[in-house]
Amino acid sequence: MTSVLYDAPGPRAKRRNVIFSVLFVVLLALLLWWIWLTLDDKGQLKWALWEPFTTADAWSTYLWPGLLGTLKAAALSMVIALPLGAVFGIARLSDHRWVRVPAGAVVEFFRSIPVLLLMLFANELYAKSPNIASEDRPFYAVVTGLVLYNSSVLAEVVRAGILALPKGQTEAAYAIGLRKGQTMTSILLPQSVTVMLPAIVGQLVVIVKDTALGGVMITYGELLTARSTLAANYANVVPSFIVVAVIFIVLNFSITSFASWLEGRLRRGKKTTGAVLSPNDATIAGTAATGAGGGVA
Amino acid sequence: MFDFLQGYDVLGAFWMTVKLTVFSALGSLVLGTLLAAMRVSPVPLMRGFGTAYVNIVRNIPLTVIIVFSSLGLADIFGVTMGASDDFKLQGFRLAVLSLVGYHAAFVCEALRSGINTVPVGQAEAARAIGLSFSQTLRLVVLPQAFRSVIVPLANVLIALTKNTTVAAAIGVAEAASLMKTMIENEAQTVLIAAVFAFGFVVLTLPTGLILGWLGKRLAVKR
């Protein structure tokens, strides 16, 4: 394999690569050995601590409800945030100053505030409302926080998606006599949906990860909270963290893979104009002013 | 109107946020650069490690990482970051460690996309005059890559600033944890939230504007 930075290795380079590989393996092995020894020393490797995960009990009582909590909050937030984001994204592109400026201010404001602050605030606000049962409050607060933040990020995605279409599309639409609203709904939006689909799917990863915040800070019953009750029961701190981390990795990795598969498929497809927003592009394409770091949060 | 601010060290909390941000930003820049170098290096094993690291870390919630640093790293592995008696300092350093480990993956990805913007001819020319891999990377490719990824890196920095709030989960007395205490004790929920929101806007807006402007100025025009 060659790359920009080096040629196909010759005999000397091959030898050097082997030496580096060996050194690297030794370092990694030392680290793993230390981890193993410490875990063994603290009794975290005892089978009794790992056994619960092979029984149905730990899954049905702790992990499954936790995962369900995570997925429920993430799915609901996505479903509410998407249309809201679309409205704000389109409003930011409006020809009318009085629509464009306030929409832009709202989007930029919620993008520059940490989700945690939004969740804490919503939680406290709902505590004052007599209409919300106290056991439902964390769920509402988590969803509110996620919706406010992610709809503003999705607004940027929508805006970037519409801007990524060639200008000729709009001009052609005007030329055949379509009005602004018609151009948007029958020409621009249908095309931009395919353009931004990968970026939207990618945003799901951020939402799934952020539900964990609701777990530690406002006692929402998601996976991380489930882990702590589970660990309190079986005294298996490290194993429980490893299992929960693996669940998150598998979940998010499948979302990421799906997003990039979709992106590749759309890029190859003949029906689009060729522009596709990948999950990583989303923020780069948005205004540089207060980029939110799409996948980072 | 703002009497509720009395008795609370709001500036101190934001100073903690700033400290977390600065230390973590420097650390993740160094670790991220190292990881990016690994991902493009000729040694397959290092490439594999870099890829695995980025894919694993990116998909774990930062919250899980930070909580683990306190309950797992400190309590089980005894990693106290040289502050075993001072719990406040220990929490701070563990938070920085987690933030560095997490954001390094994103810095690495940003840098790698920057390396891809450097024309192949440049690296070929560098190799043609006899520069080694590390010399090519250090003298020719990375300096240009850094200049072209200032805006994506600024996005990572802004996200990092906001993500420092997660440190509240392990008891670091930064802005989010103070806001939690304040809105629980005081009546003016909306005003308090507005003060903290304003604080974060003040922290992140100039970062985006300045680095965005700098990115445009420094980008290698091709």
Short mmCIF file of C-alpha atoms in Angstrom, two decimals:
data_model
loop_
_atom_site.label_atom_id
_atom_site.label_comp_id
_atom_site.label_asym_id
_atom_site.label_seq_id
_atom_site.Cartn_x
_atom_site.Cartn_y
_atom_site.Cartn_z
CA MET A 1 0.00 0.00 0.00
CA THR A 2 1.27 3.44 -0.83
CA SER A 3 0.06 6.77 0.40
CA VAL A 4 0.83 10.41 -0.15
CA LEU A 5 3.50 10.32 2.48
CA TYR A 6 5.57 7.23 1.73
CA ASP A 7 6.49 4.80 -1.03
CA ALA A 8 5.93 1.08 -1.11
CA PRO A 9 8.51 -0.06 1.46
CA GLY A 10 11.85 -1.41 0.26
CA PRO A 11 13.97 -3.91 2.22
CA ARG A 12 15.30 -1.30 4.69
CA ALA A 13 11.93 0.30 5.26
CA LYS A 14 10.38 -3.11 5.78
CA ARG A 15 12.94 -3.91 8.46
CA ARG A 16 12.34 -0.53 10.11
CA ASN A 17 8.58 -1.06 10.05
CA VAL A 18 9.01 -4.43 11.75
CA ILE A 19 11.16 -2.85 14.48
CA PHE A 20 8.57 -0.11 15.08
CA SER A 21 5.77 -2.66 15.11
CA VAL A 22 7.56 -4.78 17.69
CA LEU A 23 8.30 -1.75 19.90
CA PHE A 24 4.67 -0.69 19.65
CA VAL A 25 3.39 -4.15 20.49
CA VAL A 26 5.67 -4.31 23.52
CA LEU A 27 4.38 -0.95 24.79
CA LEU A 28 0.76 -1.97 24.26
CA ALA A 29 1.36 -5.34 25.90
CA LEU A 30 2.92 -3.64 28.93
CA LEU A 31 -0.12 -1.39 29.26
CA LEU A 32 -2.55 -4.30 28.94
CA TRP A 33 -0.49 -6.34 31.41
CA TRP A 34 -0.67 -3.52 33.96
CA ILE A 35 -4.44 -3.21 33.44
CA TRP A 36 -4.83 -6.97 33.85
CA LEU A 37 -2.69 -7.06 37.01
CA THR A 38 -4.54 -4.15 38.62
CA LEU A 39 -7.93 -5.62 37.80
CA ASP A 40 -6.84 -8.96 39.18
CA ASP A 41 -5.42 -7.27 42.27
CA LYS A 42 -8.73 -5.48 42.92
CA GLY A 43 -10.69 -8.65 42.28
CA GLN A 44 -12.48 -7.21 39.26
CA LEU A 45 -11.69 -10.26 37.13
CA LYS A 46 -13.54 -12.74 39.32
CA TRP A 47 -16.07 -14.66 37.29
CA ALA A 48 -18.80 -13.84 39.79
CA LEU A 49 -18.65 -10.20 38.67
CA TRP A 50 -18.96 -11.05 35.00
CA GLU A 51 -21.46 -13.83 35.37
CA PRO A 52 -24.50 -11.52 35.77
CA PHE A 53 -24.13 -10.44 32.14
CA THR A 54 -24.65 -14.02 31.01
CA THR A 55 -27.90 -14.27 32.94
CA ALA A 56 -31.21 -12.84 31.79
CA ASP A 57 -31.71 -11.12 35.13
CA ALA A 58 -29.11 -8.36 34.76
CA TRP A 59 -30.36 -7.60 31.27
CA SER A 60 -34.07 -7.59 32.01
CA THR A 61 -33.80 -5.64 35.28
CA TYR A 62 -31.04 -3.13 34.50
CA LEU A 63 -29.46 -2.99 31.07
CA TRP A 64 -32.48 -3.44 28.83
CA PRO A 65 -34.65 -0.80 30.54
CA GLY A 66 -31.60 1.51 30.52
CA LEU A 67 -31.01 1.00 26.82
CA LEU A 68 -34.71 1.52 26.19
CA GLY A 69 -34.56 4.80 28.12
CA THR A 70 -31.61 5.94 26.03
CA LEU A 71 -33.29 5.01 22.76
CA LYS A 72 -36.65 6.48 23.77
CA ALA A 73 -35.19 9.88 24.60
CA ALA A 74 -32.97 9.88 21.50
CA ALA A 75 -35.76 8.87 19.12
CA LEU A 76 -38.30 11.34 20.50
CA SER A 77 -35.74 14.17 20.42
CA MET A 78 -34.87 13.39 16.82
CA VAL A 79 -38.52 13.28 15.76
CA ILE A 80 -39.25 16.67 17.34
CA ALA A 81 -35.93 18.31 16.43
CA LEU A 82 -36.05 17.48 12.73
CA PRO A 83 -39.15 19.47 11.69
CA LEU A 84 -38.17 22.28 14.07
CA GLY A 85 -34.68 22.33 12.57
CA ALA A 86 -36.11 22.34 9.05
CA VAL A 87 -38.32 25.34 9.86
CA PHE A 88 -35.43 27.32 11.39
CA GLY A 89 -33.03 26.31 8.62
CA ILE A 90 -35.44 27.55 5.95
CA ALA A 91 -36.26 30.66 7.98
CA ARG A 92 -32.55 31.53 8.03
CA LEU A 93 -32.56 31.54 4.24
CA SER A 94 -35.61 33.80 4.03
CA ASP A 95 -35.52 36.94 1.90
CA HIS A 96 -37.21 38.87 4.69
CA ARG A 97 -34.89 40.42 7.21
CA TRP A 98 -37.44 40.16 10.03
CA VAL A 99 -37.60 36.39 9.59
CA ARG A 100 -33.93 35.73 8.83
CA VAL A 101 -32.37 37.69 11.68
CA PRO A 102 -34.44 36.36 14.62
CA ALA A 103 -34.17 32.78 13.32
CA GLY A 104 -30.41 33.19 13.00
CA ALA A 105 -30.16 34.61 16.52
CA VAL A 106 -32.15 31.72 18.01
CA VAL A 107 -30.08 29.10 16.19
CA GLU A 108 -26.73 30.66 17.08
CA PHE A 109 -27.81 31.12 20.71
CA PHE A 110 -28.83 27.52 21.31
CA ARG A 111 -25.80 26.22 19.46
CA SER A 112 -23.39 28.05 21.70
CA ILE A 113 -24.89 26.82 24.98
CA PRO A 114 -23.97 23.44 26.49
CA VAL A 115 -26.79 20.85 26.36
CA LEU A 116 -26.30 20.23 30.05
CA LEU A 117 -27.32 23.80 30.94
CA LEU A 118 -30.45 23.44 28.81
CA MET A 119 -31.33 20.15 30.54
CA LEU A 120 -30.76 21.54 34.04
CA PHE A 121 -32.83 24.60 33.24
CA ALA A 122 -35.69 22.58 31.73
CA ASN A 123 -35.64 20.22 34.70
CA GLU A 124 -35.95 23.10 37.15
CA LEU A 125 -38.64 24.79 35.10
CA TYR A 126 -40.75 21.62 34.91
CA ALA A 127 -40.35 21.13 38.65
CA LYS A 128 -42.51 24.23 39.08
CA SER A 129 -45.26 22.94 36.84
CA PRO A 130 -47.96 20.96 38.65
CA ASN A 131 -48.99 19.23 35.42
CA ILE A 132 -45.88 17.09 35.13
CA ALA A 133 -45.50 14.06 37.37
CA SER A 134 -42.15 14.12 39.12
CA GLU A 135 -41.16 10.72 37.76
CA ASP A 136 -41.67 11.94 34.19
CA ARG A 137 -39.82 15.19 34.73
CA PRO A 138 -36.26 13.97 33.96
CA PHE A 139 -37.46 12.46 30.68
CA TYR A 140 -39.14 15.70 29.60
CA ALA A 141 -36.11 17.70 30.65
CA VAL A 142 -33.70 15.48 28.71
CA VAL A 143 -35.85 15.63 25.59
CA THR A 144 -36.26 19.42 25.89
CA GLY A 145 -32.53 19.95 26.22
CA LEU A 146 -31.73 17.65 23.33
CA VAL A 147 -34.42 19.16 21.10
CA LEU A 148 -33.34 22.76 21.70
CA TYR A 149 -29.70 22.01 20.97
CA ASN A 150 -30.08 19.54 18.14
CA SER A 151 -32.80 21.39 16.27
CA SER A 152 -30.43 24.34 16.01
CA VAL A 153 -27.65 22.08 14.74
CA LEU A 154 -30.07 20.44 12.30
CA ALA A 155 -31.15 23.91 11.17
CA GLU A 156 -27.58 24.49 10.08
CA VAL A 157 -27.54 21.12 8.33
CA VAL A 158 -30.73 21.99 6.44
CA ARG A 159 -29.37 25.40 5.51
CA ALA A 160 -26.09 23.90 4.30
CA GLY A 161 -28.01 21.21 2.41
CA ILE A 162 -30.10 23.78 0.54
CA LEU A 163 -27.07 25.98 -0.14
CA ALA A 164 -25.17 22.95 -1.47
CA LEU A 165 -27.60 22.67 -4.39
CA PRO A 166 -26.49 24.34 -7.62
CA LYS A 167 -27.86 27.86 -8.06
CA GLY A 168 -29.26 26.90 -11.45
CA GLN A 169 -31.96 24.85 -9.76
CA THR A 170 -33.53 27.95 -8.23
CA GLU A 171 -33.03 30.01 -11.38
CA ALA A 172 -34.64 27.35 -13.54
CA ALA A 173 -37.57 27.13 -11.13
CA TYR A 174 -38.09 30.91 -11.28
CA ALA A 175 -37.70 30.81 -15.05
CA ILE A 176 -40.63 28.43 -15.48
CA GLY A 177 -42.68 30.72 -13.26
CA LEU A 178 -42.69 28.99 -9.87
CA ARG A 179 -43.12 31.16 -6.82
CA LYS A 180 -40.64 31.22 -3.92
CA GLY A 181 -42.70 28.84 -1.80
CA GLN A 182 -43.17 26.44 -4.70
CA THR A 183 -39.47 26.50 -5.53
CA MET A 184 -38.65 25.60 -1.95
CA THR A 185 -41.22 22.84 -1.51
CA SER A 186 -41.12 21.18 -4.92
CA ILE A 187 -37.56 21.81 -6.15
CA LEU A 188 -35.12 22.55 -3.34
CA LEU A 189 -36.37 20.58 -0.32
CA PRO A 190 -36.85 17.19 -2.03
CA GLN A 191 -33.33 17.34 -3.42
CA SER A 192 -31.69 18.65 -0.28
CA VAL A 193 -33.25 15.88 1.80
CA THR A 194 -31.07 13.34 0.02
CA VAL A 195 -28.09 15.70 0.26
CA MET A 196 -28.33 15.99 4.01
CA LEU A 197 -29.62 12.55 4.95
CA PRO A 198 -26.18 11.21 6.00
CA ALA A 199 -25.54 14.29 8.14
CA ILE A 200 -28.94 13.89 9.80
CA VAL A 201 -28.33 10.21 10.54
CA GLY A 202 -24.89 11.12 11.89
CA GLN A 203 -26.47 13.62 14.27
CA LEU A 204 -28.29 10.70 15.89
CA VAL A 205 -24.97 9.56 17.36
CA VAL A 206 -24.60 12.90 19.13
CA ILE A 207 -28.13 12.63 20.51
CA VAL A 208 -27.62 9.06 21.74
CA LYS A 209 -24.39 10.08 23.48
CA ASP A 210 -25.94 13.15 25.08
CA THR A 211 -28.73 11.17 26.74
CA ALA A 212 -26.05 9.94 29.14
CA LEU A 213 -25.85 13.51 30.49
CA GLY A 214 -29.45 13.27 31.61
CA GLY A 215 -28.52 10.11 33.46
CA VAL A 216 -25.81 11.54 35.71
CA MET A 217 -27.11 15.05 36.19
CA ILE A 218 -30.91 14.80 36.42
CA THR A 219 -31.42 11.10 37.23
CA TYR A 220 -33.02 10.10 33.96
CA GLY A 221 -33.19 6.30 33.74
CA GLU A 222 -30.87 5.62 30.82
CA LEU A 223 -27.98 3.23 30.28
CA LEU A 224 -25.43 5.00 32.47
CA THR A 225 -27.89 5.23 35.37
CA ALA A 226 -28.77 1.57 34.86
CA ARG A 227 -25.06 0.81 35.12
CA SER A 228 -24.73 2.45 38.50
CA THR A 229 -27.67 0.55 40.02
CA LEU A 230 -26.36 -2.63 38.49
CA ALA A 231 -22.86 -2.04 39.87
CA ALA A 232 -24.31 -1.22 43.28
CA ASN A 233 -26.00 -4.60 43.24
CA TYR A 234 -23.18 -6.80 41.97
CA ALA A 235 -20.17 -4.66 43.01
CA ASN A 236 -18.72 -4.95 39.51
CA VAL A 237 -17.65 -1.40 38.66
CA VAL A 238 -15.20 -2.11 35.87
CA PRO A 239 -17.16 -4.93 34.17
CA SER A 240 -20.33 -2.84 34.18
CA PHE A 241 -18.51 0.12 32.60
CA ILE A 242 -17.02 -2.15 29.95
CA VAL A 243 -20.38 -3.69 29.07
CA VAL A 244 -22.14 -0.31 28.89
CA ALA A 245 -19.32 1.18 26.81
CA VAL A 246 -19.52 -1.76 24.41
CA ILE A 247 -23.29 -1.30 24.04
CA PHE A 248 -22.80 2.38 23.23
CA ILE A 249 -19.99 1.61 20.79
CA VAL A 250 -22.00 -1.05 18.94
CA LEU A 251 -25.07 1.17 18.80
CA ASN A 252 -23.27 4.29 17.62
CA PHE A 253 -20.90 2.43 15.31
CA SER A 254 -23.85 0.92 13.47
CA ILE A 255 -25.43 4.37 13.12
CA THR A 256 -22.13 5.81 11.82
CA SER A 257 -21.67 2.92 9.40
CA PHE A 258 -25.21 3.30 8.16
CA ALA A 259 -24.63 7.04 7.62
CA SER A 260 -21.47 6.50 5.61
CA TRP A 261 -23.04 3.66 3.62
CA LEU A 262 -25.91 6.00 2.82
CA GLU A 263 -23.49 8.75 1.87
CA GLY A 264 -21.60 6.46 -0.50
CA ARG A 265 -24.83 5.24 -2.04
CA LEU A 266 -26.13 8.78 -2.57
CA ARG A 267 -22.83 9.93 -4.04
CA ARG A 268 -22.93 7.12 -6.57
CA GLY A 269 -26.61 7.65 -7.31
CA LYS A 270 -27.62 9.43 -10.49
CA LYS A 271 -30.66 11.16 -9.05
CA THR A 272 -28.88 13.77 -6.96
CA THR A 273 -26.93 16.79 -8.06
CA GLY A 274 -23.78 15.23 -6.68
CA ALA A 275 -23.46 17.22 -3.47
CA VAL A 276 -23.72 15.17 -0.28
CA LEU A 277 -23.23 16.41 3.27
CA SER A 278 -21.33 13.88 5.33
CA PRO A 279 -21.77 13.97 9.11
CA ASN A 280 -18.41 15.70 9.37
CA ASP A 281 -19.25 18.35 6.80
CA ALA A 282 -22.30 19.56 8.63
CA THR A 283 -20.53 22.07 10.80
CA ILE A 284 -17.82 22.97 8.34
CA ALA A 285 -20.46 23.90 5.82
CA GLY A 286 -22.30 26.04 8.36
CA THR A 287 -21.19 29.54 9.19
CA ALA A 288 -17.78 29.64 10.75
CA ALA A 289 -19.06 32.17 13.27
CA THR A 290 -20.10 29.77 16.02
CA GLY A 291 -19.58 26.34 14.60
CA ALA A 292 -21.01 23.87 17.04
CA GLY A 293 -18.73 20.96 16.27
CA GLY A 294 -21.39 18.68 14.90
CA GLY A 295 -20.24 15.24 15.87
CA VAL A 296 -18.20 16.39 18.81
CA ALA A 297 -20.70 17.14 21.51
CA MET B 1 -32.32 42.53 40.15
CA PHE B 2 -29.09 40.59 40.27
CA ASP B 3 -28.92 40.24 44.09
CA PHE B 4 -29.08 36.46 43.75
CA LEU B 5 -25.53 36.52 42.43
CA GLN B 6 -24.29 37.46 45.88
CA GLY B 7 -22.86 34.63 47.88
CA TYR B 8 -21.99 32.64 44.76
CA ASP B 9 -18.62 32.65 43.05
CA VAL B 10 -19.87 32.84 39.45
CA LEU B 11 -16.62 34.23 38.09
CA GLY B 12 -14.67 31.53 39.91
CA ALA B 13 -16.85 28.84 38.33
CA PHE B 14 -16.30 30.27 34.87
CA TRP B 15 -12.58 30.56 35.60
CA MET B 16 -12.63 26.81 36.30
CA THR B 17 -14.40 26.27 32.95
CA VAL B 18 -11.73 28.32 31.21
CA LYS B 19 -8.93 26.39 32.94
CA LEU B 20 -10.49 23.05 31.99
CA THR B 21 -10.83 24.27 28.40
CA VAL B 22 -7.28 25.57 28.05
CA PHE B 23 -5.52 22.54 29.56
CA SER B 24 -7.71 20.07 27.67
CA ALA B 25 -7.31 21.97 24.40
CA LEU B 26 -3.51 21.89 24.64
CA GLY B 27 -3.48 18.23 25.64
CA SER B 28 -5.89 17.09 22.94
CA LEU B 29 -3.98 19.06 20.30
CA VAL B 30 -0.79 17.17 21.20
CA LEU B 31 -2.43 13.74 21.50
CA GLY B 32 -4.59 14.35 18.42
CA THR B 33 -1.55 15.28 16.31
CA LEU B 34 0.22 12.14 17.51
CA LEU B 35 -2.80 10.01 16.63
CA ALA B 36 -3.10 11.64 13.20
CA ALA B 37 0.60 10.92 12.57
CA MET B 38 -0.03 7.31 13.57
CA ARG B 39 -3.01 7.02 11.24
CA VAL B 40 -0.97 8.09 8.21
CA SER B 41 2.27 6.34 9.20
CA PRO B 42 3.81 3.52 7.14
CA VAL B 43 3.62 1.09 10.08
CA PRO B 44 0.38 -0.90 9.67
CA LEU B 45 0.08 -1.68 13.36
CA MET B 46 0.14 2.01 14.36
CA ARG B 47 -2.38 2.82 11.64
CA GLY B 48 -4.64 0.12 13.03
CA PHE B 49 -4.24 1.41 16.56
CA GLY B 50 -5.04 4.98 15.49
CA THR B 51 -8.15 3.88 13.62
CA ALA B 52 -9.34 1.71 16.48
CA TYR B 53 -8.76 4.49 19.03
CA VAL B 54 -10.70 7.08 17.03
CA ASN B 55 -13.61 4.76 16.28
CA ILE B 56 -13.93 3.51 19.83
CA VAL B 57 -13.57 6.84 21.62
CA ARG B 58 -15.84 8.75 19.24
CA ASN B 59 -18.70 6.37 19.93
CA ILE B 60 -18.56 6.38 23.74
CA PRO B 61 -20.41 9.25 25.44
CA LEU B 62 -18.02 11.71 27.10
CA THR B 63 -20.17 11.36 30.21
CA VAL B 64 -19.35 7.65 30.44
CA ILE B 65 -15.63 8.41 30.04
CA ILE B 66 -15.62 11.11 32.73
CA VAL B 67 -17.65 9.09 35.22
CA PHE B 68 -15.36 6.12 34.58
CA SER B 69 -12.29 8.27 35.23
CA SER B 70 -13.61 8.91 38.71
CA LEU B 71 -15.16 5.55 39.64
CA GLY B 72 -12.86 3.32 37.61
CA LEU B 73 -9.53 4.99 36.97
CA ALA B 74 -9.20 6.64 40.37
CA ASP B 75 -10.91 4.13 42.66
CA ILE B 76 -9.91 0.83 41.03
CA PHE B 77 -6.73 1.57 39.07
CA GLY B 78 -5.42 4.10 41.57
CA VAL B 79 -4.76 6.69 38.86
CA THR B 80 -5.01 9.82 40.98
CA MET B 81 -2.94 12.08 38.70
CA GLY B 82 -0.56 12.91 41.56
CA ALA B 83 -3.28 14.33 43.82
CA SER B 84 -4.44 11.44 45.98
CA ASP B 85 -5.29 13.56 49.06
CA ASP B 86 -6.77 16.58 47.31
CA PHE B 87 -10.10 15.44 45.87
CA LYS B 88 -10.84 18.75 44.16
CA LEU B 89 -7.51 18.75 42.35
CA GLN B 90 -7.88 15.07 41.53
CA GLY B 91 -11.33 15.63 40.02
CA PHE B 92 -9.99 18.51 37.96
CA ARG B 93 -7.04 16.52 36.63
CA LEU B 94 -9.16 13.45 35.89
CA ALA B 95 -11.63 15.65 34.01
CA VAL B 96 -8.80 17.14 31.96
CA LEU B 97 -7.46 13.64 31.24
CA SER B 98 -10.89 12.46 30.04
CA LEU B 99 -11.50 15.58 27.96
CA VAL B 100 -8.06 15.19 26.35
CA GLY B 101 -8.62 11.52 25.55
CA TYR B 102 -12.05 12.21 24.08
CA HIS B 103 -11.33 15.29 22.01
CA ALA B 104 -8.00 13.97 20.70
CA ALA B 105 -10.06 11.65 18.49
CA PHE B 106 -11.84 14.63 16.93
CA VAL B 107 -8.62 16.65 16.56
CA CYS B 108 -7.11 13.60 14.85
CA GLU B 109 -9.99 13.38 12.39
CA ALA B 110 -9.84 17.10 11.61
CA LEU B 111 -6.07 16.94 11.04
CA ARG B 112 -6.36 13.89 8.84
CA SER B 113 -8.81 15.70 6.59
CA GLY B 114 -6.29 18.54 6.50
CA ILE B 115 -3.50 16.18 5.46
CA ASN B 116 -5.69 15.07 2.57
CA THR B 117 -5.88 18.66 1.28
CA VAL B 118 -2.11 18.81 0.75
CA PRO B 119 -1.42 18.09 -2.93
CA VAL B 120 0.25 14.74 -3.60
CA GLY B 121 2.97 16.50 -5.59
CA GLN B 122 4.25 18.26 -2.49
CA ALA B 123 4.83 15.04 -0.60
CA GLU B 124 6.36 13.49 -3.70
CA ALA B 125 8.72 16.41 -4.07
CA ALA B 126 9.65 16.13 -0.39
CA ARG B 127 10.44 12.45 -0.81
CA ALA B 128 12.31 13.15 -4.05
CA ILE B 129 14.81 15.41 -2.27
CA GLY B 130 15.39 12.59 0.22
CA LEU B 131 13.27 13.58 3.22
CA SER B 132 12.16 10.72 5.46
CA PHE B 133 8.55 10.07 6.48
CA SER B 134 8.82 12.05 9.70
CA GLN B 135 10.64 14.91 7.95
CA THR B 136 8.01 15.03 5.20
CA LEU B 137 5.29 15.09 7.81
CA ARG B 138 6.94 17.66 10.10
CA LEU B 139 8.40 20.05 7.54
CA VAL B 140 6.08 19.88 4.56
CA VAL B 141 2.70 18.32 5.19
CA LEU B 142 1.63 19.12 8.77
CA PRO B 143 2.38 22.87 8.64
CA GLN B 144 0.08 23.19 5.63
CA ALA B 145 -2.48 20.80 7.07
CA PHE B 146 -2.71 22.82 10.30
CA ARG B 147 -3.34 26.02 8.38
CA SER B 148 -6.17 24.48 6.42
CA VAL B 149 -7.95 22.96 9.43
CA ILE B 150 -8.07 25.98 11.73
CA VAL B 151 -11.84 26.31 11.27
CA PRO B 152 -12.63 22.62 11.99
CA LEU B 153 -10.24 22.78 14.93
CA ALA B 154 -12.06 25.89 16.15
CA ASN B 155 -15.28 23.86 16.03
CA VAL B 156 -13.63 21.18 18.17
CA LEU B 157 -12.43 23.87 20.60
CA ILE B 158 -15.93 25.32 20.89
CA ALA B 159 -17.41 21.88 21.47
CA LEU B 160 -14.69 21.28 24.05
CA THR B 161 -15.62 24.49 25.86
CA LYS B 162 -19.22 23.33 26.06
CA ASN B 163 -18.25 19.78 26.96
CA THR B 164 -16.29 20.92 30.02
CA THR B 165 -19.70 21.18 31.70
CA VAL B 166 -19.76 17.36 31.83
CA ALA B 167 -17.00 17.60 34.46
CA ALA B 168 -19.81 18.61 36.83
CA ALA B 169 -20.71 14.91 36.87
CA ILE B 170 -17.62 14.17 38.97
CA GLY B 171 -17.92 17.20 41.20
CA VAL B 172 -15.65 19.71 39.50
CA ALA B 173 -16.89 23.13 40.57
CA GLU B 174 -17.31 24.67 37.12
CA ALA B 175 -20.11 26.72 35.59
CA ALA B 176 -22.72 23.96 35.09
CA SER B 177 -22.35 22.62 38.61
CA LEU B 178 -22.72 26.11 40.08
CA MET B 179 -25.78 26.73 37.94
CA LYS B 180 -27.30 23.48 39.21
CA THR B 181 -26.75 24.57 42.82
CA MET B 182 -28.04 28.07 42.17
CA ILE B 183 -31.26 27.17 40.38
CA GLU B 184 -32.05 24.67 43.10
CA ASN B 185 -31.58 27.25 45.87
CA GLU B 186 -32.74 30.51 44.33
CA ALA B 187 -36.08 31.55 42.93
CA GLN B 188 -34.98 33.32 39.75
CA THR B 189 -34.49 30.23 37.56
CA VAL B 190 -34.75 32.08 34.27
CA LEU B 191 -32.41 34.91 35.28
CA ILE B 192 -29.78 32.52 36.59
CA ALA B 193 -29.95 30.40 33.44
CA ALA B 194 -29.64 33.58 31.37
CA VAL B 195 -26.49 34.61 33.25
CA PHE B 196 -24.84 31.24 32.62
CA ALA B 197 -26.02 31.07 29.01
CA PHE B 198 -24.57 34.55 28.49
CA GLY B 199 -21.29 33.35 29.99
CA PHE B 200 -21.01 30.52 27.48
CA VAL B 201 -21.96 32.77 24.57
CA VAL B 202 -19.18 35.13 25.68
CA LEU B 203 -16.72 32.23 25.80
CA THR B 204 -17.63 30.55 22.50
CA LEU B 205 -18.68 33.37 20.18
CA PRO B 206 -15.31 35.20 20.07
CA THR B 207 -13.46 31.88 19.71
CA GLY B 208 -15.48 31.06 16.60
CA LEU B 209 -15.17 34.56 15.14
CA ILE B 210 -11.44 34.99 15.78
CA LEU B 211 -10.42 31.52 14.67
CA GLY B 212 -12.78 31.66 11.67
CA TRP B 213 -11.15 34.90 10.57
CA LEU B 214 -7.68 33.49 11.25
CA GLY B 215 -8.55 30.34 9.30
CA LYS B 216 -9.50 32.37 6.25
CA ARG B 217 -6.34 34.46 6.52
CA LEU B 218 -3.90 31.62 7.06
CA ALA B 219 -5.38 29.02 4.70
CA VAL B 220 -2.91 28.15 1.96
CA LYS B 221 -4.41 29.62 -1.19
CA ARG B 222 -4.38 27.08 -3.98
#
